[in-house]
Every structure is written in structure tokens, then in C-alpha cells.
Amino acid sequence: MSHDTAAHAAAHGSVWRRWVFSTDHKVIGCQYLFTGMAMAVIGGLMSYVFRMQLAWPDAPVPGYGVVSPGEYNALVTNHGSIMIFWVAMPVLIAALGNFLIPLMIGCDDMVFPRLNRLSYQIFLLSALVLLGSLAVPGGGFGGAWTSYPPLSAKGAYNLTPYGAPLWLVAVALEFVAFLLGGINFVTTVMNARAPGMKASYIPMVVWMIIIASILFMASVGPLVAGAVMLLFDQILGTRFFDPAGGGDPLLWQHLFWFFGHPEVYVVLLPAMGIVAEIITVFSRKKLFAYNTVLLTAAGTGVLSFLVWAHHQFVAGIDPRMAHLFTVTTLLISIPIAEMTFVFIATLYGGSITFPTPMLFALAFIAEFLIGGVTGIFLGSSGTDIYLHDTYFVLAHFHYTFFPIAIIATFAALYFWFPKMFGRMMNDTLGKIHFWGTVIPFNFIFIPLFITGMGGDHRRIYSYENFPMQMTPFLQELRIVATVSLVILLLFQVVFLFNFFWSLFRGPKAPANPWRANTLEWTAPSPPPHGNFATMPSVYRGPYEYSVPGRADDYWPQHVAN
Amino acid sequence: MIEWLVPEASTYARDIDWLFTSIFLTVGFWFLLAQAVFFWLLFRFRRRDGVPAQYITGEEKAEKRWISIPHALVIACDVFLIAATVMVWRNVKQVLPPADETIRVIGQQWAWTFVHPGPDQQLGTEDDVTEVNELHVTNGTVYHFELTSKDVLHSFSVPAFRLKQDAVPGRIITGWFQPTTIGQYDIQCAEICGIGHALMPARLYVETESAHAAWLRDRQA
Ligand code: HEM
Ligand SMILES: [Cu+2]
Ligand SMILES: [Cu+2]
């Protein structure tokens, strides 16, 4: 118990010391989580405003008012930026990585706890700069989250002389935060594993966060360079991206997508890892082909660096390049299909139960499959000519990002909530929230596939100027999407209620409520500062469920025999 | 699939629609199969009292077949789709058929300018015919266009032609189309270009030869 008392003493002191300036990985994880949740609410409300505008273009939006074209662009831009950089990354990588990595590999904290705290503080600053950029004269940046120059490079073009540079500074700060975090994650897993924790005993979600962090670090460099050049163009009048001064607008696109495409896998892989943890527990099965999953995850990561120009088929690059990028892009279907097969094969022969976390994990698989197969239409250069920058693209990437950033995240929150906060969430409310999220989700984005095929382009605040886009059929589809979004958002109130009510009033959680194998479940719920009463040793892999000849259907990693 | 929503009005529209439908059928089949197997497994292996889960590692050769066979099928489909794509792309974007006429298309915040060569068939001469936010073309003629922009990126998109090409300042990008159906169609800007992005629509008129000649005479009178 001596460790416990010491940890307790260290955790004492003012609220300030314990919550704001804590270096405990769990506290930092929660800070990332709550910041990410707050940003998700903001990003979600933005989608409410612009979807209402699209459904009823002439009417003021209830609770907001009339949406001007400039505001519309700013809302879309910041919605996209927020959802990817301030929701998906902080929650999936920073919050879960921070909370889970030390607990799952059996150590007491990150190896660089202060660097960890600094990374959160920079991240918080980046979020504040972004929100501030919406309030400056000229308004928030409206040149899309891809920020293509020359539009983004000159105030005279984008008409947001302060919003555009502030947006860029915010994104750059966010990158710095994640670089620091990533370094910490990778070194921690390399150096601080519990005795006996071989590479092949590391839980899949930890592996995935590590691979994702490495991908991020390997891809972000060129973009940081690009961001500096763009900032110079904006405020110093250099002309890196301006052809009038010898620059090249397409250079930015290459730098951006060399980062931007791997970025999709940066958030996808942790989501896949979460799903692997959850479906093994609730089907009481060993993960099918652990080694193959790892290899393909790494392979997908490498391949993801070779596909960036599929975003630029019609951007004016040499048409012969399209063939190469079609091939590499369609090849990615192989590892992605592989991971889906692995999940499906893991279910085979299981003893499956369906509590809320499992429902979300399964929904991830079913919905992500739609995102995956619709990607083929866009990876094929021929059809991309028509579909590029239409709502088909938009529906496709929301079918990948929504399962990743929302559905898998909910799976993780319902699953690890007892460990994080020491209390159980209500399962019935969880199921109501589940159906209230997943059903409307499909009714938002299936119609948008069809409007995209019908010729609706993205980032258009009103189609009233395009007679062919104003058919009653297309307009009705837009209304279906918007009404479904409102329903989806209302059901999130159920989640928020469940979350905060359970936080204070939920029944106390036992240490291992799901009878799972991995090390975090051996620590008390919630784990004290320092995590484990006695440091665990590891004897086997994380997925030894239903091993023949054992009385229990699980066999925790730290139990000697 | 696409022509069910948007008319086909150029020669390569039907190539692109064919490719779309081919992909739809190919991946649609595997998609439905995968979902069916998925839901069947959930139903078949739901928890039942006294039936423990099986211990399957997935590391044995025989078990790996469950992954490698679907793999082979995915690769076969990929090869087919890549071949189909290469054909369509070459035809639409890479190999341009000889032009009957060349026009110039210029995007700027927030209007489209179209320049016709006029009677002498030469661009950049006195008798060029310029129109703004309207484009009149003759049905059946093979057009080359030279696309550029005066300020930021725009994208020249004609959904009914299945034509889309970004306009990049500092570059002239050449492409082509051949209209097949008389009528009026939308031209959209498909690349965000500032607050007027949704306010730069243009109208496309595909006309018979005589109607087009009459229009041209009108413009020059
Ligand atoms: C709550 C459900 C959501 C709805 C209804 C929604 C809806 C939309 C719509 C309609 C647009 C485009 C508007 C336009 O182009 O005019 C958009 C853009 C975008 N959304 Fe979402 N979205 C949702 C959630 C998400 C999530 C979870 C993510 C990512 C994690 C995300 C990422 C993006 C991105 C990257 C863009 C592109 C922004 C741009 O064009 O610059 N969205 N969203
Ligand atoms: Cu434009
Ligand atoms: Cu535009």
C-alpha cells in the first residue's frame, strides 16, 4: 500500500495543482477529452446552422439568423477544421492515448510528464486562437479546411485579413501540441512497459495509437513548412504560392495532401484499435490474426503516403499521373478490406453480447464499410472527374469520419468510462442514444450521396442560382438530411445527460466490470495517481478469451497462470 | 446511375456513367455480401447459455484462408476497375481528339468569360467573340478549351457533360468536349473561390449549327 499513500499525497494540494497543472497522464487525458467534447458541441452546432440554410435557403436559421455567403464559408471551414483537428485528433489520440497507454502497458505515467502537460496547454491555446479567429474584424476564415492558395494567401481575395492568418496559426499550434504528444507516446511505449510485456503482448489499441503518432510525425513536416510559407504570403507579402510572383498554387496542394491523406489514417487506426479491444471482450474471442492486423496497419500507413494526388485528379496536374495514383489508391482497399475481414472473422464462433459499447463498435464496422466502398468511386480517376467536390465526396468522407470520430469514440467512452471515472453509465440510456445516433446518421448522408450524384457541388451556400439543382427532388433530399441532423443532435442530449449524471451519481464501478484481460482493468477504478498498487508483470497476450480448459472465459495478462 | 439524375449531353458522359455503374455493381455485390455475413454472424453467435466461445487464433494456415481468399477476390476486382478507369481517363483527359474549334475559358472572382475565335478561326484576333456567364456551342462540334484564371482557383464544371477541370492562375490547361444533346445546362464553379463562389453560375447553350450561326451573326452585328 505504500505506493498508494505516496501517490495520494502527491495528488493532494489545491484543485489548481491537481486539475489544472497536473502532470498525471489521466488528468491530461481527461482535459483533452473535455476540450474535445466542448469543441464537438461547437462543431456540431455549426453543422446545424449551415444545414438549415441549405434546407430552407431563404429563411433565417432559428437561433442564429440569416446566413450570409461569407458566414456560410466560415462556418463550413471551421466546422471541418474543428471536427478533424480539435475533436477527432484530441479525443482519439490525445485523450485515449494519454489515458490508456500507461495503464495498458503497465507503468505509472508517461516518460515525459511535463512535456505532456505542455502539449495540452499548447493545444488549449490553439483552440482559443481558433475560436478567437471567428470574432475578429472581417470574420472567420472561409477558404475551406484545405486552405488552398491563392485564395487563402491574400486578404484581398478571401476578405478575412485577420481570420485567415489566425486560422493558420491555430492549426500550426495544434500540430506542435501533437508532435510533443506523439514523441511522448512513442518513447513511453518503447521504454516503460511492464516486465514481460513483449511487443506481441501490447494491446492493439496501443499499437494503433503508436503507428498513428508515427504517421503523423512523418507527414506533418512538409505541411508545417507549407504553413510557414503561407503565413509569409499572408502577412509579409511573399509569393510562394502566387504565380504572379513566380510561385505555384499547386505546390501547396501537394504539401497539404501529403499530410492530409495520411491524416485520415492517423485517426482511423486508433478507431480500429478501439473496435478490436471491444469486440474481443464482448464476443469472448481472441482477436483473429493479431500479427496480420499489425502488419496491415503498418502497411496501410506506408501506402497512405503514396496516394495524396488522388485529391488532385482535376487540379491541373499532368494527366498521366492519374493512372499511378488510381493504382495506389485502389490498392489501399486491400489492407482496409483485410481489417474488416479480421473483425468479421473474430465474431465467428463467439459468444456475443450487446451492451452499449459493443453496439457502437459493431456500428463502426457496418458504417465504415460504406465509407470504404464509396471511396472506390473517388479513387477511380474516371469517376472522380464527375464526383470531385460534389456532395458524393462529402457523404463519402463523412461515412468514414463520422464512424471514426463519433461512433468509435462513443464506443470507447462507454467502454472505458467505468475505469476513467469509477462509475458505470446507464446502459438503457446508452442504447437509446445509440439508436438515436446511428439511424439519423444514415438519413443525413445517404440523401447527400444522391444530391452529389445529382450535381450538387460542395461549399455552396444556396443552389438558387443553379436551376438544374433546384428540382423538388433534390430539395426534398436536402430537407431530409437537415431534419435528420436535428434529430441526431437532440439525441446527443441523452448522452450528455447520461455522461454527467453517471459521473456523479452512477453506481460505483468494480475494477473489471467487463471481465477483460488488459492491464488497465487490474488498477482500481478510477486509478489513483501512479496507477497500480503493485506494478503488474505480464505473462501473455491481451486476447486470451475462452481458452480451452480454463474455468474462467478470460485470462488477464498479469495473472501468472 | 448518374444519367438517372443528370442528362448526358457529351460524348464522354456515357463513358463516365458506364464506369460509375460498373463500380457500383462490383463493389455493391461485395458490400452486400459482407454486410450479410456480418449480421448473420451476430445472430448466429449471440450468447447462449452453456455454449462457450471457440478459441481460434487465426494464426494457422488453414484459418488464414478466411482472409486470403477474400483478398484474392478484392485484388481481382481492383485489377478490373483499374483497367476500366485507365481506359476512361485516357479518353476523357489524356488523349484529345482533333479540335473543330478552340475556345478560351477564363475564371475570375466571380464570373466566367468565354472567348470564341470568330469567323477567322483564330483566337486573339480582332474578330474574337467574348461572352460573360453564357456559353453558346454547336451540337456535335469537337471543342478544345484553354482554361485559366485571373486570380484564385476556380473549377470549370458542367455536370451534364461530366466535365470538370480546375482553373489555375498562371497556367493554361487544355481540355475538350463534344456536345451531343441540344438544350440548356448549368455551368458551376466547383472550387471554393471566396464569398461569391455560389454566385458564379453560368449558362450553357447547346445549339444546332444554324442557330449557333445566327447567334454569332447577332453578336457581331
Ligand atoms: C454531426 C454530423 C455532421 C454533419 C451533419 C456534417 C455536415 C457537413 C456538411 C453539410 C458539410 C459541407 C457543407 C458545404 O460544403 O457547404 C460538412 C463539411 C465538412 N465536415 Fe461535416 N458534418 C458532420 C460531422 C462531421 C465530422 C464528425 C467530421 C470529422 C471528424 C466532419 C468533417 C467535415 C469536413 C472536413 C468538412 C469539409 C469542410 C470544408 O469543406 O472545408 N463533419 N459537414
Ligand atoms: Cu469560382
Ligand atoms: Cu468557386
JSON list of C-alpha atoms in Angstrom, two decimals, chain A residues 400-483:
[
{"chain": "A", "resi": 400, "resn": "THR", "atom": "CA", "xyz": [-15.51, 7.47, -42.80]},
{"chain": "A", "resi": 401, "resn": "PHE", "atom": "CA", "xyz": [-15.06, 10.35, -40.34]},
{"chain": "A", "resi": 402, "resn": "PHE", "atom": "CA", "xyz": [-18.33, 10.02, -38.50]},
{"chain": "A", "resi": 403, "resn": "PRO", "atom": "CA", "xyz": [-17.76, 6.35, -37.64]},
{"chain": "A", "resi": 404, "resn": "ILE", "atom": "CA", "xyz": [-14.18, 7.18, -36.68]},
{"chain": "A", "resi": 405, "resn": "ALA", "atom": "CA", "xyz": [-14.62, 10.38, -34.73]},
{"chain": "A", "resi": 406, "resn": "ILE", "atom": "CA", "xyz": [-18.10, 9.90, -33.33]},
{"chain": "A", "resi": 407, "resn": "ILE", "atom": "CA", "xyz": [-19.16, 6.24, -33.33]},
{"chain": "A", "resi": 408, "resn": "ALA", "atom": "CA", "xyz": [-15.82, 4.70, -32.31]},
{"chain": "A", "resi": 409, "resn": "THR", "atom": "CA", "xyz": [-15.32, 7.49, -29.80]},
{"chain": "A", "resi": 410, "resn": "PHE", "atom": "CA", "xyz": [-18.67, 6.74, -28.19]},
{"chain": "A", "resi": 411, "resn": "ALA", "atom": "CA", "xyz": [-17.74, 3.06, -28.12]},
{"chain": "A", "resi": 412, "resn": "ALA", "atom": "CA", "xyz": [-14.54, 3.97, -26.27]},
{"chain": "A", "resi": 413, "resn": "LEU", "atom": "CA", "xyz": [-16.28, 6.34, -23.86]},
{"chain": "A", "resi": 414, "resn": "TYR", "atom": "CA", "xyz": [-18.97, 3.85, -22.88]},
{"chain": "A", "resi": 415, "resn": "PHE", "atom": "CA", "xyz": [-16.34, 1.12, -22.57]},
{"chain": "A", "resi": 416, "resn": "TRP", "atom": "CA", "xyz": [-13.67, 2.95, -20.53]},
{"chain": "A", "resi": 417, "resn": "PHE", "atom": "CA", "xyz": [-15.97, 5.28, -18.60]},
{"chain": "A", "resi": 418, "resn": "PRO", "atom": "CA", "xyz": [-16.00, 2.98, -15.54]},
{"chain": "A", "resi": 419, "resn": "LYS", "atom": "CA", "xyz": [-12.23, 3.00, -15.48]},
{"chain": "A", "resi": 420, "resn": "MET", "atom": "CA", "xyz": [-11.91, 6.73, -16.09]},
{"chain": "A", "resi": 421, "resn": "PHE", "atom": "CA", "xyz": [-14.43, 7.90, -13.52]},
{"chain": "A", "resi": 422, "resn": "GLY", "atom": "CA", "xyz": [-15.06, 4.91, -11.28]},
{"chain": "A", "resi": 423, "resn": "ARG", "atom": "CA", "xyz": [-18.77, 4.75, -12.03]},
{"chain": "A", "resi": 424, "resn": "MET", "atom": "CA", "xyz": [-20.99, 2.92, -14.51]},
{"chain": "A", "resi": 425, "resn": "MET", "atom": "CA", "xyz": [-23.02, 4.65, -17.21]},
{"chain": "A", "resi": 426, "resn": "ASN", "atom": "CA", "xyz": [-26.66, 3.76, -17.68]},
{"chain": "A", "resi": 427, "resn": "ASP", "atom": "CA", "xyz": [-26.98, 1.09, -20.36]},
{"chain": "A", "resi": 428, "resn": "THR", "atom": "CA", "xyz": [-30.62, 1.78, -21.27]},
{"chain": "A", "resi": 429, "resn": "LEU", "atom": "CA", "xyz": [-29.94, 5.45, -21.88]},
{"chain": "A", "resi": 430, "resn": "GLY", "atom": "CA", "xyz": [-26.84, 4.34, -23.79]},
{"chain": "A", "resi": 431, "resn": "LYS", "atom": "CA", "xyz": [-28.96, 2.21, -26.11]},
{"chain": "A", "resi": 432, "resn": "ILE", "atom": "CA", "xyz": [-31.46, 4.99, -26.68]},
{"chain": "A", "resi": 433, "resn": "HIS", "atom": "CA", "xyz": [-28.55, 7.24, -27.54]},
{"chain": "A", "resi": 434, "resn": "PHE", "atom": "CA", "xyz": [-27.10, 4.58, -29.82]},
{"chain": "A", "resi": 435, "resn": "TRP", "atom": "CA", "xyz": [-30.20, 4.19, -31.98]},
{"chain": "A", "resi": 436, "resn": "GLY", "atom": "CA", "xyz": [-30.83, 7.94, -31.89]},
{"chain": "A", "resi": 437, "resn": "THR", "atom": "CA", "xyz": [-27.36, 8.48, -33.32]},
{"chain": "A", "resi": 438, "resn": "VAL", "atom": "CA", "xyz": [-26.88, 5.71, -35.83]},
{"chain": "A", "resi": 439, "resn": "ILE", "atom": "CA", "xyz": [-30.28, 5.78, -37.54]},
{"chain": "A", "resi": 440, "resn": "PRO", "atom": "CA", "xyz": [-30.41, 9.54, -38.20]},
{"chain": "A", "resi": 441, "resn": "PHE", "atom": "CA", "xyz": [-26.76, 9.45, -39.26]},
{"chain": "A", "resi": 442, "resn": "ASN", "atom": "CA", "xyz": [-27.69, 7.31, -42.26]},
{"chain": "A", "resi": 443, "resn": "PHE", "atom": "CA", "xyz": [-30.61, 9.55, -43.07]},
{"chain": "A", "resi": 444, "resn": "ILE", "atom": "CA", "xyz": [-28.28, 12.53, -43.18]},
{"chain": "A", "resi": 445, "resn": "PHE", "atom": "CA", "xyz": [-25.70, 11.14, -45.53]},
{"chain": "A", "resi": 446, "resn": "ILE", "atom": "CA", "xyz": [-27.44, 8.62, -47.83]},
{"chain": "A", "resi": 447, "resn": "PRO", "atom": "CA", "xyz": [-29.51, 11.52, -49.28]},
{"chain": "A", "resi": 448, "resn": "LEU", "atom": "CA", "xyz": [-26.31, 13.50, -49.72]},
{"chain": "A", "resi": 449, "resn": "PHE", "atom": "CA", "xyz": [-24.79, 10.75, -51.87]},
{"chain": "A", "resi": 450, "resn": "ILE", "atom": "CA", "xyz": [-27.77, 11.19, -54.15]},
{"chain": "A", "resi": 451, "resn": "THR", "atom": "CA", "xyz": [-27.65, 15.00, -54.27]},
{"chain": "A", "resi": 452, "resn": "GLY", "atom": "CA", "xyz": [-23.97, 14.64, -55.10]},
{"chain": "A", "resi": 453, "resn": "MET", "atom": "CA", "xyz": [-24.76, 12.34, -57.99]},
{"chain": "A", "resi": 454, "resn": "GLY", "atom": "CA", "xyz": [-27.39, 14.92, -58.95]},
{"chain": "A", "resi": 455, "resn": "GLY", "atom": "CA", "xyz": [-24.65, 17.52, -59.38]},
{"chain": "A", "resi": 456, "resn": "ASP", "atom": "CA", "xyz": [-24.68, 19.40, -56.06]},
{"chain": "A", "resi": 457, "resn": "HIS", "atom": "CA", "xyz": [-21.27, 20.87, -55.50]},
{"chain": "A", "resi": 458, "resn": "ARG", "atom": "CA", "xyz": [-19.80, 21.41, -52.05]},
{"chain": "A", "resi": 459, "resn": "ARG", "atom": "CA", "xyz": [-19.41, 24.71, -50.24]},
{"chain": "A", "resi": 460, "resn": "ILE", "atom": "CA", "xyz": [-22.36, 26.34, -51.99]},
{"chain": "A", "resi": 461, "resn": "TYR", "atom": "CA", "xyz": [-24.49, 28.34, -49.55]},
{"chain": "A", "resi": 462, "resn": "SER", "atom": "CA", "xyz": [-27.54, 28.33, -51.79]},
{"chain": "A", "resi": 463, "resn": "TYR", "atom": "CA", "xyz": [-28.38, 26.50, -55.01]},
{"chain": "A", "resi": 464, "resn": "GLU", "atom": "CA", "xyz": [-30.93, 29.06, -56.06]},
{"chain": "A", "resi": 465, "resn": "ASN", "atom": "CA", "xyz": [-28.63, 30.31, -58.79]},
{"chain": "A", "resi": 466, "resn": "PHE", "atom": "CA", "xyz": [-28.41, 26.88, -60.41]},
{"chain": "A", "resi": 467, "resn": "PRO", "atom": "CA", "xyz": [-31.77, 25.98, -61.98]},
{"chain": "A", "resi": 468, "resn": "MET", "atom": "CA", "xyz": [-30.82, 22.33, -62.52]},
{"chain": "A", "resi": 469, "resn": "GLN", "atom": "CA", "xyz": [-30.06, 21.91, -58.81]},
{"chain": "A", "resi": 470, "resn": "MET", "atom": "CA", "xyz": [-33.38, 23.33, -57.67]},
{"chain": "A", "resi": 471, "resn": "THR", "atom": "CA", "xyz": [-35.62, 20.38, -58.55]},
{"chain": "A", "resi": 472, "resn": "PRO", "atom": "CA", "xyz": [-38.13, 19.46, -55.85]},
{"chain": "A", "resi": 473, "resn": "PHE", "atom": "CA", "xyz": [-36.47, 16.03, -55.62]},
{"chain": "A", "resi": 474, "resn": "LEU", "atom": "CA", "xyz": [-33.06, 17.41, -54.72]},
{"chain": "A", "resi": 475, "resn": "GLN", "atom": "CA", "xyz": [-34.53, 20.00, -52.38]},
{"chain": "A", "resi": 476, "resn": "GLU", "atom": "CA", "xyz": [-36.52, 17.32, -50.54]},
{"chain": "A", "resi": 477, "resn": "LEU", "atom": "CA", "xyz": [-33.39, 15.26, -50.08]},
{"chain": "A", "resi": 478, "resn": "ARG", "atom": "CA", "xyz": [-31.67, 18.29, -48.58]},
{"chain": "A", "resi": 479, "resn": "ILE", "atom": "CA", "xyz": [-34.54, 18.71, -46.16]},
{"chain": "A", "resi": 480, "resn": "VAL", "atom": "CA", "xyz": [-34.43, 15.03, -45.15]},
{"chain": "A", "resi": 481, "resn": "ALA", "atom": "CA", "xyz": [-30.73, 15.40, -44.38]},
{"chain": "A", "resi": 482, "resn": "THR", "atom": "CA", "xyz": [-31.29, 18.51, -42.31]},
{"chain": "A", "resi": 483, "resn": "VAL", "atom": "CA", "xyz": [-34.22, 17.16, -40.31]}
]
